[in-house]
XYZ file of C-alpha atoms in Angstrom:
575
model
C 137.019 152.472 118.029
C 140.515 151.532 116.885
C 140.698 148.526 119.215
C 137.566 146.677 117.894
C 138.691 147.410 114.320
C 142.122 145.900 115.072
C 140.465 142.765 116.502
C 138.242 142.437 113.430
C 141.271 142.772 111.137
C 143.154 140.116 113.124
C 140.179 137.742 112.912
C 139.881 138.185 109.151
C 143.590 137.461 108.690
C 143.252 134.240 110.691
C 140.162 133.289 108.705
C 142.012 133.887 105.429
C 144.878 131.669 106.566
C 142.424 129.014 107.761
C 140.575 129.027 104.424
C 143.872 128.718 102.562
C 144.920 125.799 104.755
C 141.569 124.013 104.328
C 141.668 124.504 100.547
C 145.202 123.092 100.315
C 144.256 120.103 102.491
C 141.193 119.463 100.341
C 143.210 119.510 97.122
C 145.891 117.213 98.541
C 143.284 114.733 99.781
C 141.529 114.759 96.409
C 144.811 114.131 94.576
C 145.657 111.189 96.820
C 142.211 109.683 96.333
C 142.483 110.146 92.575
C 145.870 108.433 92.538
C 144.581 105.576 94.660
C 141.527 105.115 92.434
C 143.695 105.005 89.328
C 146.067 102.562 91.014
C 143.297 100.188 92.063
C 141.027 100.419 89.068
C 143.439 99.774 86.245
C 144.274 96.092 87.004
C 140.581 95.260 87.047
C 139.863 96.549 83.532
C 139.802 93.598 81.134
C 140.176 95.773 78.043
C 142.420 98.658 77.111
C 141.292 101.695 79.146
C 139.623 104.602 77.432
C 141.149 108.070 77.462
C 139.236 109.193 80.518
C 140.222 106.116 82.484
C 143.883 106.464 81.585
C 144.084 110.205 82.199
C 144.801 110.116 85.965
C 147.671 107.663 85.551
C 149.295 109.566 82.718
C 148.770 112.872 84.491
C 150.451 111.573 87.634
C 153.327 110.105 85.602
C 153.901 113.375 83.796
C 153.537 115.391 86.980
C 156.159 113.280 88.751
C 158.572 113.644 85.839
C 158.516 109.941 85.001
C 157.716 110.567 81.355
C 159.140 113.015 78.914
C 158.414 113.733 75.295
C 160.548 110.770 74.207
C 158.117 108.470 75.952
C 155.434 109.401 73.494
C 157.555 108.177 70.579
C 158.594 104.809 72.001
C 156.304 102.076 70.684
C 157.470 99.615 73.309
C 155.651 101.515 76.055
C 152.602 99.606 77.232
C 149.386 100.512 75.346
C 147.659 101.410 78.599
C 150.280 104.064 79.349
C 150.259 105.478 75.838
C 146.482 105.865 75.860
C 146.769 107.994 78.962
C 149.484 110.189 77.461
C 147.703 110.723 74.151
C 144.754 112.529 75.681
C 147.095 115.142 77.176
C 148.486 116.142 73.811
C 146.836 117.929 70.970
C 147.015 115.992 67.684
C 148.367 119.159 66.095
C 151.250 119.225 68.553
C 152.511 115.756 67.666
C 155.618 115.674 65.480
C 155.615 113.741 62.240
C 156.916 110.313 63.151
C 158.775 107.889 60.945
C 158.020 104.138 60.732
C 157.200 102.567 64.068
C 160.302 100.377 64.084
C 162.618 103.419 63.740
C 161.437 105.216 66.875
C 163.847 105.769 69.703
C 164.955 103.100 72.157
C 165.040 104.471 75.677
C 166.250 102.075 78.379
C 164.865 104.178 81.230
C 161.451 104.117 79.638
C 161.620 100.351 79.221
C 162.337 100.005 82.927
C 159.422 102.313 83.679
C 157.210 100.210 81.472
C 158.283 97.022 83.269
C 157.459 98.586 86.633
C 154.028 99.569 85.370
C 153.443 96.065 84.013
C 154.439 94.420 87.295
C 152.077 96.799 89.064
C 149.261 95.869 86.682
C 149.850 92.117 86.596
C 151.310 91.437 90.026
C 147.970 91.634 91.805
C 148.510 90.128 95.267
C 144.876 89.183 95.417
C 145.176 86.969 92.337
C 142.430 86.603 89.704
C 138.863 87.477 90.671
C 137.360 84.743 92.791
C 133.949 83.288 92.143
C 131.582 82.338 94.885
C 130.820 78.641 95.505
C 127.546 78.946 93.637
C 129.419 80.307 90.572
C 132.058 77.558 90.455
C 130.843 75.890 87.291
C 132.254 75.044 83.852
C 131.578 77.204 80.840
C 128.073 76.596 79.600
C 129.039 76.666 75.902
C 132.057 74.352 76.256
C 132.035 71.236 74.090
C 134.245 69.310 76.498
C 133.079 67.309 79.512
C 133.850 68.873 82.882
C 135.655 66.298 85.026
C 136.169 68.242 88.237
C 138.592 70.222 90.374
C 141.997 68.706 91.120
C 145.016 69.571 93.220
C 148.078 70.488 91.156
C 151.651 70.034 92.309
C 153.832 72.529 90.455
C 156.921 70.366 91.028
C 155.428 67.170 89.555
C 152.691 68.139 87.131
C 150.584 65.424 85.541
C 149.175 67.649 82.789
C 152.440 68.874 81.296
C 152.176 67.753 77.682
C 151.628 71.344 76.513
C 151.570 74.519 78.577
C 150.723 78.124 77.797
C 149.422 81.235 79.532
C 147.198 84.156 78.625
C 146.868 86.882 81.220
C 144.041 88.663 79.401
C 142.108 86.337 77.106
C 142.198 82.833 78.567
C 138.940 80.938 78.068
C 137.900 77.330 78.543
C 137.383 76.871 74.795
C 140.780 78.384 74.004
C 142.511 75.903 76.290
C 140.481 72.945 75.030
C 141.246 73.776 71.397
C 144.970 74.014 72.097
C 144.973 70.616 73.788
C 142.737 68.969 71.176
C 144.938 70.286 68.366
C 147.875 68.462 69.933
C 145.828 65.255 70.418
C 145.617 65.454 74.215
C 142.596 64.105 76.069
C 142.472 66.440 79.067
C 142.660 70.232 79.350
C 143.292 71.798 82.756
C 142.930 75.483 83.607
C 144.661 77.047 86.610
C 144.704 80.481 88.291
C 142.456 82.047 85.685
C 145.100 82.272 82.961
C 147.111 79.029 82.695
C 146.369 76.047 80.441
C 147.841 72.545 80.785
C 147.309 69.495 78.581
C 147.803 65.774 79.118
C 146.393 62.296 78.799
C 146.313 61.336 82.502
C 144.155 62.789 85.239
C 145.784 64.301 88.342
C 145.662 61.942 91.305
C 144.062 64.187 93.953
C 140.499 65.400 93.441
C 139.178 68.262 95.616
C 135.841 69.983 96.125
C 134.394 72.000 93.245
C 134.303 75.103 95.439
C 138.129 75.157 95.562
C 138.249 75.992 91.850
C 136.896 79.519 92.189
C 138.971 81.779 89.932
C 137.231 83.378 87.003
C 138.750 82.945 83.543
C 140.585 86.085 82.435
C 138.760 86.212 79.109
C 135.401 84.692 80.022
C 133.293 86.115 82.814
C 131.322 83.624 84.859
C 133.462 80.621 83.864
C 135.773 78.891 86.296
C 139.463 78.444 85.494
C 140.828 76.679 88.569
C 142.657 78.534 91.336
C 146.172 78.732 92.753
C 147.329 75.108 92.884
C 143.934 73.923 91.586
C 143.012 72.688 88.107
C 139.591 72.783 86.474
C 139.893 69.714 84.235
C 137.891 69.022 81.083
C 137.858 65.956 78.884
C 138.354 67.277 75.373
C 135.770 65.874 72.983
C 136.508 67.716 69.752
C 137.884 70.944 68.387
C 135.677 74.011 68.632
C 134.213 75.341 65.354
C 136.673 77.515 63.466
C 139.738 76.110 65.227
C 142.828 74.767 63.522
C 142.832 71.098 62.584
C 144.408 68.435 64.696
C 148.084 67.968 64.095
C 149.073 64.797 62.316
C 152.049 62.490 62.575
C 155.216 63.705 60.834
C 157.473 61.276 58.990
C 160.998 61.282 60.450
C 162.576 58.656 58.201
C 163.690 55.047 57.967
C 165.972 53.827 60.773
C 167.684 50.643 61.822
C 166.112 48.941 64.809
C 168.076 48.912 68.081
C 169.476 45.628 69.345
C 167.105 45.332 72.304
C 163.651 46.326 71.025
C 161.866 45.575 74.300
C 164.155 47.881 76.278
C 164.242 50.675 73.701
C 160.496 50.693 72.956
C 158.424 50.662 76.202
C 154.943 50.241 74.641
C 153.729 48.240 71.664
C 150.608 47.441 69.686
C 150.525 44.433 67.369
C 147.458 43.892 65.205
C 146.551 43.275 61.583
C 146.148 46.248 59.263
C 147.762 48.696 61.660
C 148.147 52.092 59.988
C 150.167 55.219 60.662
C 147.041 56.916 62.058
C 146.283 54.004 64.404
C 149.878 53.775 65.613
C 150.219 57.536 66.069
C 146.919 57.692 67.971
C 147.972 54.825 70.223
C 151.337 56.416 71.032
C 149.798 59.888 71.468
C 147.402 58.466 74.058
C 150.411 56.995 75.886
C 152.159 60.421 75.615
C 155.099 59.188 73.556
C 156.603 61.492 70.919
C 157.620 58.708 68.514
C 155.434 56.151 66.732
C 157.432 53.334 65.116
C 156.057 50.979 62.471
C 157.521 47.645 61.367
C 155.053 45.619 59.363
C 152.012 45.010 61.589
C 153.934 46.053 64.695
C 153.552 49.480 66.312
C 155.977 50.671 68.986
C 156.090 53.848 71.059
C 159.321 55.396 72.264
C 161.409 58.385 73.247
C 164.674 59.288 71.511
C 167.471 57.677 73.552
C 171.221 57.180 73.101
C 170.383 53.704 71.738
C 167.789 55.142 69.311
C 168.722 58.786 68.712
C 167.353 59.322 65.152
C 170.656 60.833 64.007
C 171.570 58.210 61.412
C 168.696 57.762 58.978
C 168.862 54.918 56.468
C 167.762 54.816 52.843
C 163.954 55.012 52.688
C 163.890 52.125 50.202
C 164.889 49.765 53.026
C 161.488 50.434 54.631
C 159.568 50.433 51.346
C 158.511 46.789 51.442
C 155.298 44.861 52.011
C 154.348 44.543 55.707
C 155.371 40.897 56.054
C 158.836 41.462 54.545
C 159.294 44.622 56.612
C 158.362 42.737 59.803
C 161.301 40.424 59.242
C 163.711 43.253 58.376
C 165.900 45.251 60.751
C 164.468 48.615 59.701
C 161.438 50.615 60.762
C 159.535 53.765 59.819
C 159.523 56.481 62.472
C 156.843 59.161 62.855
C 156.675 62.157 65.179
C 153.363 62.203 67.067
C 151.553 65.490 67.862
C 152.374 65.243 71.593
C 155.473 66.749 73.144
C 158.388 64.866 74.643
C 157.537 65.578 78.296
C 160.950 64.604 79.671
C 162.216 68.174 79.241
C 159.094 70.347 79.475
C 159.258 70.948 83.233
C 160.858 74.307 84.047
C 161.190 76.431 87.153
C 163.004 79.450 88.544
C 166.395 79.001 90.194
C 166.000 77.807 93.815
C 168.551 80.405 94.986
C 169.721 83.642 93.415
C 172.474 83.170 90.887
C 175.874 84.528 91.861
C 176.840 84.976 88.206
C 174.709 87.380 86.170
C 174.653 85.980 82.614
C 173.331 87.663 79.462
C 172.044 85.978 76.326
C 172.895 88.782 73.935
C 172.096 89.075 70.267
C 171.044 91.469 67.572
C 167.246 91.351 67.023
C 166.285 88.604 64.612
C 169.344 86.484 65.437
C 167.382 83.617 67.029
C 167.441 84.747 70.662
C 163.938 83.395 71.370
C 164.788 80.040 69.825
C 168.036 79.865 71.826
C 166.042 80.599 75.010
C 163.697 77.729 74.171
C 166.667 75.370 73.829
C 168.357 76.587 77.035
C 165.176 76.388 79.122
C 164.360 72.851 78.014
C 167.951 71.689 78.360
C 168.560 73.125 81.846
C 165.025 73.064 83.275
C 165.327 76.720 84.364
C 163.553 79.788 83.027
C 165.403 82.482 81.125
C 164.778 86.157 81.841
C 164.438 89.190 79.615
C 165.511 92.828 79.691
C 162.164 93.550 78.025
C 158.630 92.356 78.696
C 156.976 90.590 75.769
C 153.452 89.436 76.539
C 153.377 87.196 73.456
C 156.405 85.259 74.669
C 155.002 85.033 78.202
C 151.820 83.505 76.797
C 153.955 80.974 74.913
C 155.419 79.694 78.187
C 158.397 81.994 78.840
C 157.460 82.714 82.434
C 160.711 84.571 83.033
C 159.378 87.400 80.834
C 157.343 88.694 83.771
C 160.163 88.340 86.290
C 162.329 91.422 86.839
C 165.472 91.092 84.776
C 167.704 91.820 87.804
C 166.064 89.205 90.038
C 168.809 86.612 89.318
C 166.159 83.886 89.498
C 166.689 82.984 85.831
C 169.529 81.066 84.212
C 170.346 83.956 81.827
C 168.764 87.204 80.612
C 167.863 88.076 77.038
C 169.131 91.447 75.841
C 169.650 93.262 72.545
C 171.369 96.189 74.232
C 174.892 97.403 73.551
C 177.031 100.127 75.041
C 179.511 99.932 77.879
C 177.123 100.586 80.773
C 174.560 98.003 79.606
C 177.234 95.365 78.960
C 179.275 95.764 82.139
C 176.180 95.086 84.259
C 176.622 91.393 83.384
C 179.334 89.083 84.694
C 179.364 86.961 81.527
C 177.422 86.512 78.302
C 176.561 84.131 75.506
C 176.921 86.239 72.352
C 174.665 84.826 69.639
C 175.578 85.944 66.101
C 173.576 85.294 62.943
C 174.089 86.115 59.283
C 173.046 89.794 59.035
C 171.084 89.160 55.843
C 168.936 86.599 57.673
C 168.798 88.646 60.871
C 167.574 91.767 59.097
C 164.858 89.850 57.267
C 163.761 88.039 60.440
C 163.552 91.271 62.445
C 161.668 93.035 59.640
C 159.192 90.141 59.573
C 158.754 90.413 63.338
C 158.243 94.170 63.219
C 155.605 93.869 60.518
C 153.898 90.556 61.368
C 154.890 89.414 64.866
C 157.016 86.501 66.035
C 155.380 83.896 63.771
C 154.349 85.832 60.665
C 155.844 87.183 57.455
C 155.802 90.776 56.276
C 153.454 91.491 53.376
C 154.666 92.386 49.885
C 153.684 96.008 50.414
C 156.115 96.217 53.357
C 159.031 94.914 51.313
C 158.245 97.197 48.365
C 157.723 100.327 50.433
C 160.313 102.820 51.672
C 160.196 101.088 55.057
C 162.497 98.278 53.932
C 165.498 100.359 52.667
C 165.144 102.706 55.650
C 165.160 99.700 57.949
C 168.314 98.217 56.358
C 170.184 101.530 56.466
C 169.344 101.970 60.150
C 169.695 98.431 61.459
C 172.696 97.115 59.487
C 175.100 99.316 61.428
C 173.455 98.193 64.681
C 174.238 94.557 63.781
C 177.927 95.468 63.554
C 178.128 97.779 66.583
C 176.306 95.249 68.761
C 178.986 92.579 68.234
C 181.872 95.056 68.448
C 180.643 96.497 71.759
C 180.230 93.083 73.385
C 183.671 91.999 72.215
C 185.137 95.201 73.644
C 183.317 95.452 76.994
C 182.146 91.898 77.733
C 183.887 90.400 80.768
C 183.560 86.713 79.858
C 182.088 85.625 76.530
C 180.992 82.521 74.699
C 180.484 83.290 71.008
C 177.859 81.066 69.361
C 176.921 81.223 65.690
C 173.247 80.622 64.982
C 174.098 78.596 61.887
C 176.361 76.254 63.878
C 173.631 75.787 66.475
C 171.297 74.755 63.658
C 173.773 72.371 62.043
C 175.135 70.776 65.202
C 172.499 71.344 67.866
C 173.411 68.917 70.646
C 177.205 69.539 70.751
C 176.729 73.329 70.584
C 173.950 73.274 73.175
C 176.106 71.101 75.427
C 178.799 73.799 75.233
C 176.261 76.501 76.094
C 174.868 74.762 79.185
C 178.427 74.015 80.356
C 179.141 77.759 80.087
C 176.049 78.303 82.280
C 177.545 75.854 84.808
C 174.660 73.374 84.581
C 174.990 69.615 84.205
C 172.500 68.047 81.793
C 171.758 64.399 81.043
C 172.075 63.005 77.529
C 168.400 61.986 77.581
C 167.351 65.565 78.247
C 169.491 66.857 75.391
C 167.888 64.296 73.077
C 164.495 65.457 74.287
C 165.429 69.032 73.373
C 166.633 67.882 69.977
C 163.277 66.157 69.437
C 161.421 69.363 70.427
C 163.946 71.747 68.900
C 161.512 73.965 66.974
C 159.222 74.707 69.899
C 156.341 77.027 68.974
C 158.300 79.591 67.004
C 158.440 78.448 63.386
C 157.021 81.144 61.153
C 153.776 80.366 59.360
C 152.339 81.674 56.130
C 153.960 82.777 52.899
C 157.714 83.223 52.844
C 159.469 86.506 51.926
C 159.318 87.625 48.298
C 161.554 86.467 45.516
C 163.920 87.644 44.200
C 166.020 88.550 47.235
C 164.980 91.941 48.641
C 168.559 93.252 49.029
C 169.745 95.718 46.381
C 173.420 95.919 45.308
C 173.820 99.074 47.420
C 172.436 97.255 50.472
C 174.810 94.334 49.879
C 177.839 96.632 49.661
C 176.837 98.241 52.950
C 176.220 94.944 54.781
C 179.331 93.238 53.379
C 181.478 96.037 54.777
C 180.030 95.450 58.240
C 180.589 91.690 57.850
C 184.290 92.225 57.125
C 184.613 94.539 60.129
C 183.012 92.041 62.533
C 184.988 89.138 61.071
C 188.277 90.927 61.721
C 187.215 91.936 65.243
C 186.395 88.328 66.143
C 189.824 87.191 64.927
C 191.533 89.993 66.860
C 189.858 88.676 70.037
C 191.037 85.093 69.344
C 187.667 83.806 68.143
C 186.998 82.021 64.874
C 185.908 84.416 62.152
C 182.426 84.576 60.702
C 181.270 81.678 58.502
C 182.022 82.274 54.826
C 178.338 81.867 54.007
C 177.639 85.291 55.533
C 178.804 87.060 52.376
C 176.470 86.292 49.439
C 178.177 84.755 46.422
């Protein structure tokens, strides 16, 4: 009797072990499938995921120890990740947070966020492809669909204006942007890229080769990789901004050789500024020049650089007298100077790792615009900013350590963050202006102004008390730990753009032609001038704030002199 009982007991023990093993295998398989589903599904969601969609990703991140409680307080984490984390926490468990712009800066979390973004956006399959029967223009578009064309990224034809939108690109959005700038053709590529110009690409291909769906418009075709869906822009869509008009640049003396300096001309009776600007815009020239009944189109050149304006009264004559004079009126057309708009990544990895370092609000984005257009190479960023990527800063998506960019934007300080770079351009701006610019950006984005309620609330004094010391410590740390520095003052770059920019590109070990520098000077503002109502008057700085900031100014001024640099401009301290 004992022997059969022993056998039964042995069998049950084996069965128990087998059941345990099968249960563990089942749970592991389910977890892997859940992870895979979350990994595959997220890039395909066109909108921000709901809590239930984001839960697996956040749960996996927390389970692997990739996120800690600090992650929940950092506003620079991608919205998709934060949505997933929020559902795991009870609202009652959340601590009382201060203003968004005072939350902690965690470099490890920023790197995590960049990895997540590259996973989301770096889809090897590319945008969703449409079948041949679906390769058609948007039905509600007001432009005329021309066809599908081959696009050479090295020698683009449609390069008058370029921007990207990885989430919301539509045919109408691209057409409006091109029409606003007075371009005739709008070309969409790879589902998210928009190009404008006044000449059609040379090589036409079959319609079926443009088979990528627009990121923001299901069922509409937006080219493909190396393929442009081209529309002829008829008019602006309802509700869009008005077309840009010609901007008066001043009265200038004519160059000695008009035919050589001005490649195209239009001579007719009763020519107006609108007629001349339209003629030159169609020819893709940035300057429209009027002398009497004569209209000329040109680029800024060393022979006609627009640096020495004459008295406007010399051009204020009747057309016949002005035609015989040596002076002309110059207008900026809505089109860009295309001689410096082409940009690319470095052909080989850079051996010197260069930072473009500044305190936030010191003009780093504007300096990147100047450097990219002067050198023809993209700049990188320690952070990912989707708004800047959509404005044409393609290096925003590239990993900051790739060394494929000419320099890397950073606002970081501290020995470890600084010594990662071999050299740096240290951009310094008046702290009063920097603080106001960064506060505007925090409250209203790159191109807006903070509202009155922001300036009058407790946010503003809290912001100044927190960020003013950062302005000082940022410069002091880079002076102390930077291996090779070029100190550039924002105000000097504004006053003397070409000489200062020439010094910057020489520091980057790039040779640049004078024509390209003049092109940059002609396009110096880029797309980053703030719009809307300016900050409030009187000045928002209280006497206590001024005492605090002036102390930091004196400290930085002395540190610059101790390191054999010129001190800060006297204009930094308010009179």
